[in-house]
XYZ file of C-alpha atoms in Angstrom:
691
model
C 0.110 0.132 -0.291
C 1.444 3.096 -1.026
C 0.795 6.381 0.653
C 1.176 10.204 -0.921
C 2.941 11.564 2.294
C 4.270 9.476 5.686
C 2.560 9.990 8.625
C 4.518 9.984 11.878
C 3.039 8.919 15.039
C 3.409 9.130 18.643
C 2.715 7.919 21.978
C 0.011 10.103 22.991
C -2.810 10.946 26.170
C -4.648 7.879 27.420
C -7.786 10.674 28.235
C -9.966 12.329 26.528
C -11.020 9.990 25.064
C -11.681 10.663 20.633
C -9.611 12.611 18.228
C -8.984 15.693 19.718
C -7.011 18.680 17.535
C -3.887 20.919 19.540
C -3.638 22.856 17.262
C -0.302 21.237 16.917
C -1.623 17.695 15.840
C -4.532 15.191 16.632
C -4.124 12.899 19.879
C -6.192 9.357 19.809
C -7.459 7.592 22.006
C -9.886 4.315 22.196
C -11.266 2.690 24.899
C -10.762 -1.945 24.457
C -10.223 -3.915 26.707
C -9.594 -7.054 24.850
C -7.671 -5.325 22.016
C -4.484 -6.999 20.606
C -3.571 -4.823 18.961
C -5.124 -1.279 17.120
C -4.839 0.378 14.164
C -5.833 3.317 12.779
C -6.842 3.967 9.267
C -6.679 7.436 7.112
C -8.775 8.738 4.319
C -8.487 11.655 1.796
C -10.817 14.175 1.925
C -12.992 11.788 -0.996
C -13.550 9.325 2.175
C -13.124 7.409 -0.237
C -9.104 6.103 -0.922
C -6.705 4.911 3.005
C -4.499 7.237 2.621
C -2.738 6.157 5.544
C -2.572 2.790 8.212
C -1.521 3.215 11.799
C -0.340 1.122 14.505
C -1.357 2.751 17.789
C 1.372 2.821 20.021
C 0.667 2.513 23.452
C -2.033 0.968 25.659
C -2.424 2.620 28.985
C -5.483 1.367 30.950
C -7.291 -0.474 28.707
C -6.712 2.594 26.170
C -5.520 2.364 23.002
C -3.868 6.425 22.223
C -1.637 7.826 19.785
C -0.835 11.206 18.840
C -0.494 12.083 14.528
C 1.760 15.158 14.801
C 0.011 18.622 11.674
C -3.340 16.942 11.004
C -5.776 19.312 10.895
C -9.220 18.869 11.339
C -10.972 17.562 8.956
C -9.209 14.645 8.327
C -11.198 11.245 8.191
C -9.926 8.408 9.689
C -11.703 4.871 11.030
C -10.299 2.148 12.924
C -9.702 -2.104 12.765
C -9.239 -3.213 15.588
C -7.707 -7.091 15.955
C -8.191 -9.915 18.685
C -9.459 -12.839 19.139
C -13.358 -14.198 16.882
C -14.479 -16.148 19.811
C -18.323 -14.743 20.001
C -18.697 -18.368 21.756
C -16.901 -15.967 24.342
C -17.982 -12.692 23.195
C -15.044 -11.312 20.876
C -15.955 -10.676 17.738
C -13.109 -8.549 16.180
C -12.711 -8.448 13.062
C -9.916 -6.325 11.664
C -11.171 -5.919 7.943
C -13.740 -3.593 9.156
C -13.795 -0.476 9.340
C -15.040 0.966 12.730
C -16.160 4.288 13.733
C -14.835 5.752 16.801
C -17.581 5.915 19.657
C -16.189 9.118 20.339
C -16.762 10.759 16.564
C -17.847 14.939 16.999
C -18.763 13.776 13.186
C -19.363 11.560 10.343
C -18.702 12.074 6.343
C -20.954 9.461 4.419
C -23.676 6.977 4.208
C -23.750 3.957 6.520
C -23.804 1.838 2.621
C -25.040 -1.061 3.288
C -23.083 -4.588 1.548
C -22.040 -8.290 2.769
C -18.446 -6.597 3.701
C -19.832 -4.796 6.953
C -20.279 -9.026 8.796
C -17.780 -10.212 10.629
C -18.859 -13.454 9.348
C -19.424 -14.459 6.032
C -23.407 -14.488 4.968
C -25.345 -17.594 3.837
C -22.242 -20.043 5.482
C -24.022 -23.334 7.384
C -22.362 -21.879 10.579
C -23.592 -18.421 10.446
C -21.741 -16.174 13.192
C -19.136 -18.651 13.523
C -17.928 -17.698 10.450
C -15.188 -15.729 9.182
C -15.171 -13.307 6.271
C -12.459 -11.103 5.128
C -13.669 -9.328 2.931
C -12.703 -4.829 3.744
C -15.111 -3.306 4.600
C -13.765 0.282 4.129
C -15.542 2.026 0.731
C -19.070 0.959 2.436
C -18.102 2.360 5.742
C -19.021 6.155 7.165
C -15.720 7.557 8.053
C -15.253 9.895 11.187
C -14.174 13.238 11.000
C -11.879 15.277 13.025
C -13.721 18.709 14.395
C -11.732 21.506 15.523
C -12.621 22.029 19.104
C -12.914 26.462 18.095
C -16.215 25.015 16.486
C -17.684 25.134 19.736
C -16.285 28.103 21.571
C -18.389 30.996 23.452
C -21.365 30.097 26.101
C -24.639 31.309 25.111
C -26.244 33.890 27.461
C -30.016 32.738 26.656
C -30.216 29.421 27.874
C -33.702 30.037 29.463
C -33.710 27.448 32.711
C -37.565 27.013 32.220
C -38.918 25.829 35.899
C -40.459 22.187 35.915
C -43.573 23.786 37.001
C -44.626 25.938 34.298
C -42.997 23.643 31.488
C -44.668 23.016 28.301
C -43.580 19.952 25.247
C -43.800 20.143 21.851
C -42.510 16.773 20.568
C -41.184 17.002 17.064
C -38.822 15.333 14.364
C -35.972 17.691 12.550
C -36.693 16.906 9.009
C -41.462 15.851 9.332
C -41.569 19.384 11.353
C -39.874 21.244 7.997
C -40.141 19.650 4.433
C -43.073 21.177 3.707
C -43.117 24.853 5.433
C -43.729 27.033 2.129
C -42.284 30.048 4.857
C -38.838 28.149 5.034
C -36.365 28.678 2.482
C -36.105 24.908 0.462
C -32.416 24.601 0.732
C -32.360 24.241 4.973
C -35.598 22.290 4.553
C -35.533 19.390 6.492
C -32.433 20.428 8.058
C -31.483 20.970 11.615
C -30.543 25.041 9.745
C -34.321 24.452 8.873
C -35.442 23.122 12.524
C -34.294 26.789 13.588
C -35.278 29.326 11.006
C -37.010 32.310 12.216
C -40.455 30.940 10.717
C -40.005 27.968 12.490
C -39.071 29.488 16.116
C -41.622 32.079 15.977
C -44.353 29.626 14.995
C -43.782 26.952 17.985
C -42.843 30.558 20.315
C -47.174 31.584 19.517
C -48.043 28.725 20.542
C -46.870 29.660 23.603
C -44.474 26.176 24.456
C -41.718 26.624 26.225
C -39.626 23.272 25.484
C -39.264 21.423 21.858
C -38.422 18.029 22.576
C -36.800 16.263 18.834
C -36.659 13.103 18.512
C -33.284 10.940 17.453
C -30.853 13.926 16.085
C -27.536 11.530 16.178
C -26.387 9.318 13.579
C -28.362 6.343 12.692
C -28.671 4.292 9.055
C -31.171 3.045 7.280
C -31.812 -0.658 7.641
C -31.584 -2.537 5.099
C -35.148 -4.264 5.003
C -36.153 -0.767 5.266
C -34.573 0.455 2.077
C -35.459 -3.292 0.843
C -38.722 -1.494 0.675
C -38.540 1.590 -0.752
C -38.456 2.678 3.336
C -36.247 4.769 5.227
C -35.710 4.712 9.231
C -37.610 7.924 10.081
C -37.802 8.327 12.838
C -34.146 7.859 14.208
C -34.388 5.169 16.978
C -31.153 3.313 15.751
C -27.708 5.135 16.772
C -25.039 4.718 15.337
C -22.631 6.491 17.650
C -23.570 9.085 20.602
C -21.813 12.158 19.502
C -22.564 13.055 16.058
C -24.853 14.529 14.891
C -26.591 13.139 12.559
C -25.456 14.065 8.615
C -28.774 13.229 6.648
C -30.459 16.595 8.780
C -26.719 18.606 8.523
C -27.338 22.119 6.277
C -25.156 24.210 4.786
C -23.150 24.789 8.471
C -22.555 21.666 9.377
C -22.372 21.309 13.544
C -22.846 24.661 13.487
C -26.370 24.534 12.472
C -26.799 22.600 14.953
C -25.766 25.131 17.574
C -27.292 28.141 15.597
C -30.718 26.174 15.583
C -30.222 26.052 19.234
C -29.365 29.023 20.079
C -32.141 30.980 17.755
C -34.523 28.774 20.227
C -33.186 30.142 23.274
C -32.787 33.454 22.233
C -36.372 33.126 22.461
C -37.087 31.613 25.638
C -37.515 28.298 24.349
C -35.552 24.191 25.624
C -34.113 21.850 23.348
C -34.713 18.734 24.652
C -32.904 14.960 21.907
C -34.674 12.420 22.189
C -31.332 9.893 23.099
C -31.519 6.372 22.575
C -28.712 4.895 24.623
C -30.320 1.322 25.629
C -28.940 -0.848 21.851
C -26.877 0.748 19.269
C -27.948 -0.416 14.969
C -25.703 -3.584 15.255
C -28.257 -5.786 15.766
C -27.977 -8.969 17.034
C -25.343 -12.047 16.934
C -26.570 -12.348 13.206
C -26.437 -8.192 12.722
C -23.369 -5.988 11.150
C -19.572 -5.198 13.026
C -19.625 -1.035 12.572
C -18.391 0.111 15.427
C -18.314 -1.682 19.348
C -19.129 -5.403 18.228
C -15.341 -4.810 16.721
C -14.376 -2.496 18.580
C -15.439 -4.598 22.150
C -17.853 -6.776 22.399
C -17.951 -8.188 24.812
C -17.628 -4.598 27.045
C -19.939 -2.703 25.474
C -23.079 -5.387 25.063
C -24.863 -7.119 27.820
C -25.157 -10.731 26.761
C -26.225 -14.101 28.004
C -24.228 -14.968 30.610
C -23.092 -18.528 30.439
C -23.981 -18.171 26.296
C -21.314 -15.461 25.101
C -22.228 -15.450 21.497
C -26.388 -13.901 22.760
C -26.932 -10.528 23.440
C -29.508 -10.112 25.989
C -32.950 -8.697 23.945
C -33.993 -6.175 27.039
C -34.758 -3.793 23.658
C -36.144 -5.680 21.272
C -33.625 -4.630 18.605
C -31.483 -7.276 19.097
C -28.415 -6.047 21.950
C -29.036 -4.032 24.687
C -25.767 -1.294 25.596
C -24.169 -2.183 29.137
C -23.689 0.581 31.343
C -22.700 -1.730 34.181
C -19.203 -1.088 32.950
C -17.254 1.627 33.759
C -16.632 2.620 30.246
C -19.878 1.886 28.358
C -20.999 3.616 31.650
C -17.957 6.779 31.451
C -19.385 6.966 27.160
C -22.659 7.317 27.588
C -22.107 10.469 30.454
C -19.018 11.604 27.381
C -21.977 11.667 25.073
C -25.024 13.542 27.709
C -21.888 16.489 28.696
C -21.141 17.129 25.611
C -24.246 17.658 24.330
C -24.709 19.319 26.960
C -21.963 21.548 27.725
C -20.899 21.928 23.591
C -24.396 22.318 22.206
C -25.834 23.420 24.951
C -28.719 20.912 24.594
C -31.393 21.350 28.047
C -32.879 18.307 28.294
C -32.647 14.999 27.534
C -35.305 12.289 26.819
C -34.566 8.481 27.026
C -36.018 5.755 25.336
C -36.698 2.834 26.996
C -34.948 4.267 29.929
C -35.912 1.561 31.892
C -32.602 -0.431 29.967
C -30.052 2.489 31.297
C -30.897 1.721 35.237
C -30.322 -2.179 34.901
C -28.106 -4.071 36.703
C -27.261 -7.831 36.716
C -29.466 -8.463 39.153
C -32.162 -6.448 36.930
C -33.755 -2.764 37.184
C -32.066 -0.474 40.563
C -33.459 3.320 40.857
C -29.671 3.108 43.064
C -27.996 1.768 39.678
C -24.816 3.033 38.141
C -26.187 4.927 35.091
C -28.772 6.695 37.795
C -26.444 7.775 40.393
C -23.711 8.747 37.808
C -26.176 12.086 36.693
C -27.999 12.456 39.603
C -24.180 13.621 40.966
C -23.449 15.002 37.845
C -23.076 18.456 38.536
C -23.896 19.073 35.567
C -26.245 16.414 33.828
C -28.476 16.657 37.332
C -29.870 20.035 37.314
C -30.995 20.019 33.705
C -34.491 17.825 32.388
C -34.301 14.204 32.672
C -36.770 12.788 31.101
C -37.300 8.811 30.968
C -39.335 5.956 28.918
C -39.929 4.708 32.427
C -40.084 0.979 29.686
C -38.336 -1.854 28.323
C -39.487 -5.665 27.178
C -36.904 -7.293 30.096
C -38.122 -9.068 33.474
C -40.180 -6.082 35.971
C -39.189 -3.825 32.580
C -42.375 -1.471 34.003
C -41.308 1.040 35.738
C -43.885 3.665 35.898
C -43.653 6.104 39.722
C -40.394 3.596 39.884
C -37.946 6.121 38.971
C -35.383 7.887 40.998
C -36.221 11.124 42.518
C -35.505 14.321 40.283
C -36.767 12.680 37.012
C -39.700 13.615 34.398
C -41.529 10.134 33.157
C -43.807 9.750 30.052
C -46.571 8.378 31.918
C -48.466 5.696 29.414
C -50.872 5.704 32.293
C -52.401 8.834 31.788
C -52.532 8.711 28.080
C -54.637 4.956 28.034
C -57.110 6.518 30.870
C -57.717 9.909 29.437
C -58.604 8.038 25.914
C -60.523 5.190 28.002
C -62.926 8.042 29.715
C -63.850 10.287 26.399
C -64.131 7.019 24.495
C -66.797 6.483 27.512
C -65.419 4.300 29.660
C -66.163 3.559 33.549
C -62.578 4.656 34.366
C -63.665 8.051 36.236
C -61.750 7.554 39.263
C -58.263 6.484 37.494
C -59.467 9.991 35.312
C -59.348 12.333 38.104
C -56.148 10.552 39.159
C -54.839 11.194 36.079
C -56.374 14.523 36.107
C -54.901 15.570 39.152
C -51.040 14.572 39.365
C -50.807 10.649 39.309
C -50.302 11.300 43.341
C -50.469 8.480 43.144
C -47.299 7.177 41.414
C -45.202 10.297 41.953
C -45.985 11.808 46.028
C -43.474 10.188 47.268
C -39.657 10.605 48.030
C -40.326 14.486 47.629
C -41.367 14.230 43.952
C -43.189 16.746 42.691
C -46.791 17.412 39.729
C -44.591 17.527 37.344
C -42.576 13.973 37.463
C -45.806 13.131 35.324
C -44.941 13.915 31.783
C -48.106 13.401 30.185
C -49.614 13.287 27.026
C -52.082 12.180 25.206
C -50.482 11.592 21.476
C -46.751 10.405 20.626
C -44.755 9.961 18.291
C -45.639 6.337 18.271
C -48.856 6.094 17.698
C -52.342 7.896 16.041
C -52.223 11.442 15.813
C -54.965 13.382 17.757
C -56.416 13.449 14.747
C -56.433 10.266 13.605
C -57.516 9.402 17.476
C -61.308 10.441 17.003
C -61.402 9.453 13.064
C -60.147 5.724 13.008
C -60.828 2.191 15.615
C -58.154 0.689 13.451
C -54.650 1.018 12.817
C -53.466 1.597 8.917
C -50.119 0.653 8.211
C -50.362 0.003 4.391
C -47.908 1.573 3.500
C -45.154 -0.016 5.940
C -44.852 -3.286 3.860
C -45.675 -5.339 6.542
C -49.289 -6.256 5.991
C -50.416 -3.462 8.990
C -49.157 -6.201 11.009
C -46.601 -3.787 12.516
C -47.989 -0.910 15.554
C -50.274 -0.478 18.022
C -54.311 -2.641 17.652
C -54.577 -1.555 21.118
C -55.339 2.336 20.259
C -58.745 3.440 22.546
C -59.839 5.110 20.269
C -63.134 5.667 18.518
C -64.380 6.735 14.789
C -67.559 7.946 15.810
C -69.536 5.992 12.934
C -67.519 6.365 9.902
C -63.820 5.042 9.207
C -61.511 7.568 8.435
C -62.140 11.442 6.817
C -66.526 12.053 5.803
C -68.078 14.811 4.944
C -71.006 14.035 7.004
C -70.643 17.604 8.684
C -72.276 15.750 12.473
C -69.963 14.020 12.444
C -66.803 15.939 11.684
C -68.241 18.089 14.598
C -68.542 16.189 17.244
C -64.159 14.175 16.377
C -63.335 18.418 16.958
C -65.426 18.585 19.752
C -63.158 14.907 21.144
C -59.752 17.062 20.013
C -60.633 20.161 22.140
C -62.469 17.884 25.467
C -58.392 15.743 24.910
C -56.812 19.390 24.859
C -58.348 21.260 27.658
C -57.717 17.258 30.000
C -53.685 17.733 28.988
C -53.080 21.517 29.357
C -55.817 21.624 32.699
C -54.377 18.721 33.946
C -51.245 19.019 37.029
C -48.439 17.470 35.813
C -45.863 18.633 32.679
C -47.995 18.203 29.582
C -46.430 16.979 25.927
C -47.859 18.183 22.749
C -47.315 15.907 19.554
C -46.362 18.334 16.525
C -49.569 19.384 14.309
C -52.230 18.041 17.094
C -52.968 22.067 18.233
C -54.381 22.001 14.743
C -55.244 18.455 14.007
C -52.701 16.630 11.336
C -53.648 13.118 10.429
C -51.466 9.929 9.750
C -54.488 8.707 6.972
C -54.152 6.009 10.224
C -50.433 4.871 9.892
C -49.961 5.280 13.800
C -45.836 3.258 13.513
C -44.742 5.917 11.290
C -41.205 4.719 12.127
C -40.520 4.100 8.436
C -41.956 7.180 6.491
C -40.091 10.428 5.567
C -42.345 10.888 3.521
C -45.832 13.172 3.388
C -47.783 10.795 5.706
C -45.109 11.474 8.461
C -45.408 15.546 6.964
C -46.265 17.711 8.327
C -48.997 19.754 6.303
C -49.156 23.051 6.477
C -51.382 24.200 3.365
C -54.338 24.042 2.346
C -55.598 22.925 5.991
C -59.554 22.975 6.487
C -60.922 25.722 8.522
C -61.635 23.725 11.305
C -57.480 23.570 11.500
C -56.939 26.589 12.257
C -60.179 27.242 14.939
C -58.592 24.044 16.334
C -54.998 26.069 17.270
C -56.869 28.982 18.303
C -58.344 27.225 20.515
C -55.192 25.640 22.282
C -53.248 29.225 21.971
C -55.817 29.304 24.774
C -55.851 26.839 26.674
C -52.029 27.355 26.984
C -52.266 31.016 27.633
C -54.823 30.006 30.612
C -52.088 27.682 32.385
C -50.182 29.374 31.643
C -51.200 32.969 34.049
C -53.054 30.064 36.190
C -51.586 29.387 38.951
C -54.088 26.209 40.328
C -53.847 25.153 36.777
C -50.369 23.645 37.265
C -49.666 22.829 40.227
C -45.677 22.895 41.426
C -46.010 20.902 44.684
C -48.228 18.348 46.967
C -47.764 20.654 49.661
C -49.352 23.546 48.788
C -52.901 24.047 50.479
C -54.454 23.152 47.074
C -58.076 22.251 48.908
C -59.593 20.060 45.800
C -63.211 18.309 46.263
C -65.327 17.003 43.959
C -68.881 16.842 42.662
C -71.515 14.660 41.113
C -74.086 15.714 38.874
C -76.892 16.633 41.973
C -74.043 19.118 43.442
C -73.269 16.861 46.385
C -70.032 15.090 47.154
C -68.957 12.768 45.457
C -69.349 9.594 47.255
C -67.497 6.328 46.365
C -70.552 4.964 45.162
C -70.574 7.745 42.473
C -67.046 7.105 41.666
C -68.028 2.830 40.278
C -71.630 4.739 38.950
C -68.903 6.564 36.284
C -70.981 9.705 36.823
C -69.795 12.579 34.754
C -67.705 15.107 37.564
C -67.271 18.369 38.920
C -63.587 19.343 40.229
C -63.524 22.641 42.390
C -60.298 23.681 43.017
C -58.695 26.720 45.398
C -55.535 27.932 47.060
C -55.522 30.013 49.925
C -52.516 31.922 48.554
C -54.290 32.881 45.354
C -56.334 35.770 47.219
C -56.156 39.105 46.429
C -52.862 38.479 43.875
C -54.398 40.760 40.749
C -55.624 38.627 37.454
C -55.441 35.333 39.727
C -57.532 32.715 39.738
C -58.105 31.622 43.053
C -61.072 29.532 42.107
C -62.142 27.282 39.529
C -64.682 24.587 38.868
C -64.498 22.399 36.096
C -67.417 20.765 34.742
C -66.455 17.764 32.996
C -68.918 15.088 30.909
C -68.229 12.251 29.206
C -71.434 10.265 27.890
C -72.982 11.608 24.257
C -76.339 13.026 26.375
C -76.783 16.631 27.894
C -76.847 17.137 31.779
C -77.715 19.431 34.700
C -75.203 19.197 36.430
C -76.451 21.612 39.701
C -73.693 23.723 40.978
C -72.825 23.248 44.220
C -72.938 26.000 47.082
C -68.912 26.360 47.505
C -67.523 29.769 48.182
C -69.874 32.709 47.694
C -69.742 34.470 44.898
C -71.650 32.816 42.102
C -68.917 32.150 38.759
C -68.687 32.928 35.120
C -68.323 30.597 32.605
C -64.729 31.646 31.050
C -64.428 28.052 28.768
C -66.559 25.467 27.195
C -65.475 22.547 24.835
C -69.111 22.462 23.778
C -68.512 25.958 22.131
C -67.642 29.829 23.343
C -71.566 31.496 22.406
C -72.500 31.149 26.851
C -68.312 32.704 27.437
C -69.029 35.247 30.558
C -71.959 33.949 31.429
C -72.948 34.379 34.981
C -73.580 30.844 36.524
C -75.199 30.552 39.921
C -74.878 28.128 42.809
C -77.430 25.531 43.165
C -78.450 25.973 39.979
C -78.702 23.522 37.483
C -76.425 23.908 34.411
C -77.361 22.697 31.203
C -73.604 20.112 31.157
C -73.565 19.114 27.082
C -72.525 15.740 25.972
C -69.435 15.040 25.480
C -67.828 18.072 26.733
C -65.801 20.461 29.485
C -67.241 23.448 31.345
C -64.687 25.864 32.980
C -66.189 28.587 35.149
C -63.871 30.215 37.706
C -65.902 33.199 40.164
C -65.547 36.650 38.776
């Protein structure tokens, strides 16, 4: 192999890990406890030709390292790692495979699927016990050395929104921007498009405090999806935990990501990343060798005791990252700190978060990962949100995360859907409305720990929740067998879009009911992008592979009902933001809570069993005499089809004013007297306040 230039390599340092430029050259450091030799491969600017292969000369504390003088930012590289190929003992070293540095800050090129990516011979009788000698370099993204000066400078406008004031907005970089005519065409689908003034101003206009982005870490498109003409749209298949996904890169590269964050911060909006540290894109024992598997498989992944050829699969994706290993845990922590410190991210939502709390003996909220997070002076102060389930034993941990964490509360989602469908779940609904104290009023956790949501990226949109009885995932190419079957949805008489005005009116009213419930519930509300104006995915409840108009947010040619719903949503958010009674901060705030039945009397145990309409009275003495602040509210809730005469209870001295009704605004501002029958429309919520 002939090279145009002779590169020198020196001993360098074992810390920090990754490729680090110091104005004179680049230090390379790679953890591998079980490797026997590591080669650094340098490539030309195209990434197609290997121009140098340098053996890392030193090995310190299980870290291979070397320093290349005069090497500059922009240099492309990868690793070849030598060691035993012994899958039955958990080792899968194969130097014919070019490997991505786990600490690479940027990747160049996309992964091109080829049999050379596999450490074994595809189709061999011995499966992964065979050995493949093809070179994977032509098909593998190259790591790029990044100039640290890209990350210079602080962000003076980090919003630091209190949890109790937080309103989350879950969205997708490309999905949100691809069809927005207000964004220049060349920026659509990119970080720059997400940070464009049109995007930021719109989200700001809703009253949102915190944007939660679906995964932006580098990820490939799965071969089986490409074979069907599809893509990995959601991105839950991480290839590298430091590099932003190049598919969202715009003209300014990494700086474009920073600029996006800065634009949101300047508008007072936080940026939260959905992160996937529970598994990687390398799959099970028959998956490709792209990075971790070839660097130190036995350290990076959990393998089955006594059968180390096979992986623990608590994620359902083939492998599970071994956060019990100190170096693997270090990588996760280093990644989080990098995004927080260098990229100025405000928080993280952890996909299948239960995985991260798994130790060999099972889930432990005092496990190494949780302990590391909560003692970290930076990360512990950010917004930390767990998806509190996985498919492993004891994997359902809603309410089981440590203090300091918020959790996606699927009990909230399911109960609210059931209630408005007409199921008899009144007592459970009451608990969810008041912050799920049965789950979170312990160990000093606050109501905000409950991340309340009715819809998310995974499942029906709000529009589809009230338009379809069944999922319609045919476009995914899996014969409609993928996605959830238990959606707790209703089409109200017709499956999908209809011209029936009565059905459409009912659907719009149900959307208002769901949104009102969400934004008037104690806890932290999360709104799915587009639900504020009734975005549809045509009944597809599993758009993970739909990089298409099915998943993209449509901004043009919307029906009149869309703008009406958006206006209604803005009003709800304004009310929640301005009124402390609607966004409880503490279980110990002195709030008085009373439940009433439709007869105006207290809600007794037997009434809960009947599933009756509900009246909820809230007051806080400390709010008295504060201008513009309500000290008392009365919510009337009727999930059933018919109107109910609701006797207004005689609590307090004065009468009430009708502030909001999901059945329409004809009577807004009208006086409502105690001890009178209020005609509570079917399937509606009414909010009353003191005059």
